[in-house]
């Protein structure tokens, strides 16, 4: 009788554990480091070595956000939908709060009362000073180069243009397919509004070579870095990657570099998290 009871309890625990893990999308993918293999990447032929790191297989869900932050800022509500309408600052704060909740060392030092001297964004009134604890085991945003490395398939890359395919519709929710009907022709805001484009439940499209979902499309994903190119100097915008439900397919390419004010929000703006390996 005791043996039967023990077996029943163990079976129940297994069922509950498996069920919870699927619902919460709680697992991470170990991204093995190295140099870029994807010939379409911005960093192909670069000698820069990427270290091993863990990346969320899914974008952060609204359920995960609510469990940590106690609110839900999203316009399109659903536990299994990506959280959106979050600023870069919101995501940094989430990373630290989730780390502390799970007994991990916070990755970020956040000083809300000290203006960041490197922040020159005229649209950003927050300007928190944020620095990192480089060896901490807590959650963090990916760097831009880490994001592209994972999106491009890492060491398992098959040289795809999007994250996991050369066909955008295989892997991405974007302006054409994220609403009532499949839109054709040129990008048009009125058509998108009339088509009722919304965020989609995570993991419905194909994963990339590493088993990571939705790195192309659904919501744009914040990265740690300041955006910089030949036009914009560092300190004005933060980088986002991956494209989203109202953007063109070109924004879903692994090479596309997006930019947004650190305090900017939108219903196509979300994130995924990483940890040091």
XYZ file of C-alpha atoms in Angstrom, residues 91-242:
152
model
C 12.500 45.366 -18.820
C 15.653 46.140 -16.833
C 13.563 46.409 -13.673
C 11.767 43.141 -14.464
C 15.087 41.325 -14.848
C 16.251 42.421 -11.386
C 12.946 41.721 -9.655
C 12.666 38.254 -11.181
C 16.280 37.521 -10.243
C 15.648 38.455 -6.608
C 12.403 36.489 -6.530
C 14.293 33.368 -7.647
C 17.264 33.873 -5.331
C 19.675 35.002 -8.043
C 22.109 37.897 -7.956
C 20.651 40.894 -9.842
C 22.576 41.681 -13.006
C 21.832 45.406 -13.006
C 22.575 48.301 -10.675
C 19.687 50.743 -11.117
C 20.077 54.296 -9.831
C 16.807 56.066 -10.545
C 17.823 59.349 -8.924
C 21.084 59.766 -10.843
C 20.861 61.054 -14.423
C 22.852 58.932 -16.838
C 25.529 61.248 -18.278
C 25.699 59.077 -21.413
C 21.994 59.489 -22.159
C 21.502 62.326 -24.657
C 17.949 61.411 -25.686
C 15.825 64.564 -25.647
C 12.613 62.483 -25.503
C 13.659 60.510 -22.416
C 12.797 62.125 -19.091
C 13.808 59.103 -16.991
C 17.480 58.776 -17.813
C 18.159 56.233 -15.053
C 21.786 55.292 -14.581
C 22.069 51.551 -15.154
C 25.295 49.563 -14.835
C 25.965 45.837 -14.791
C 27.330 43.185 -12.475
C 29.104 41.274 -15.217
C 29.502 37.970 -13.361
C 26.041 37.909 -11.755
C 23.808 34.902 -12.385
C 20.601 36.944 -12.622
C 18.440 37.659 -15.651
C 19.361 40.266 -18.219
C 18.632 41.539 -21.703
C 20.751 40.085 -24.503
C 23.411 42.280 -26.028
C 22.779 43.120 -29.658
C 25.502 40.774 -30.864
C 24.197 37.942 -28.657
C 20.714 38.479 -30.036
C 21.894 38.242 -33.650
C 24.089 35.248 -32.868
C 21.168 33.311 -31.370
C 18.730 34.455 -34.067
C 21.146 33.376 -36.792
C 21.338 29.827 -35.398
C 24.636 30.046 -33.546
C 26.939 27.138 -34.348
C 24.011 25.230 -35.919
C 23.224 27.951 -38.447
C 21.736 27.028 -41.819
C 22.402 30.513 -43.243
C 18.772 31.651 -43.131
C 17.638 35.226 -43.731
C 15.083 35.124 -40.925
C 15.463 33.299 -37.630
C 14.937 29.710 -38.734
C 13.901 30.094 -42.380
C 14.367 31.998 -45.615
C 10.580 32.362 -45.782
C 9.252 34.989 -43.389
C 5.801 33.397 -43.047
C 7.354 30.169 -41.708
C 8.709 31.861 -38.600
C 7.237 35.336 -38.115
C 4.059 37.194 -37.243
C 4.256 40.548 -39.033
C 1.995 43.055 -40.779
C 0.750 40.677 -43.474
C -0.276 37.675 -41.353
C -0.954 38.926 -37.789
C -4.596 39.885 -38.361
C -7.902 38.658 -39.752
C -6.655 38.076 -43.288
C -3.344 37.767 -45.122
C -2.584 41.250 -46.441
C -1.084 41.813 -49.886
C 0.446 44.759 -51.693
C 2.501 47.499 -50.066
C 2.711 48.195 -46.320
C -0.256 50.350 -45.368
C -1.213 51.521 -41.860
C -4.951 51.815 -42.564
C -5.021 48.237 -43.876
C -3.214 47.022 -40.731
C -5.706 48.777 -38.463
C -8.686 47.422 -40.390
C -7.154 43.930 -40.321
C -7.054 43.972 -36.480
C -3.430 42.882 -36.191
C -2.644 41.513 -32.727
C 0.146 39.667 -30.943
C -0.008 35.882 -31.236
C 0.393 32.990 -28.799
C 4.062 32.097 -28.507
C 5.607 29.083 -30.217
C 3.101 28.663 -33.060
C 5.614 29.351 -35.831
C 8.692 27.214 -36.500
C 11.631 27.435 -34.110
C 15.108 28.265 -35.371
C 18.052 25.856 -35.386
C 18.584 26.302 -31.639
C 14.960 25.683 -30.676
C 14.185 29.369 -30.060
C 10.795 30.728 -31.152
C 9.546 34.088 -32.434
C 12.923 35.782 -32.801
C 11.525 37.042 -36.081
C 8.212 38.854 -35.658
C 5.419 39.004 -33.064
C 6.975 41.746 -30.871
C 10.153 43.756 -31.270
C 12.727 42.738 -28.664
C 14.775 45.145 -26.569
C 18.541 44.644 -26.389
C 20.976 46.067 -23.844
C 22.972 48.266 -26.236
C 22.793 51.873 -27.265
C 22.078 52.225 -30.978
C 24.901 53.732 -33.003
C 25.649 54.106 -36.710
C 27.058 56.700 -39.098
C 24.064 58.996 -38.448
C 23.182 58.469 -34.758
C 25.707 58.659 -31.964
C 25.504 56.430 -28.916
C 23.236 57.628 -26.122
C 20.063 58.582 -27.966
C 18.306 55.292 -28.787
C 18.401 51.737 -27.451
C 18.495 48.812 -29.881
C 15.565 46.565 -30.661
C 15.669 43.507 -32.903
C 13.400 41.010 -34.641
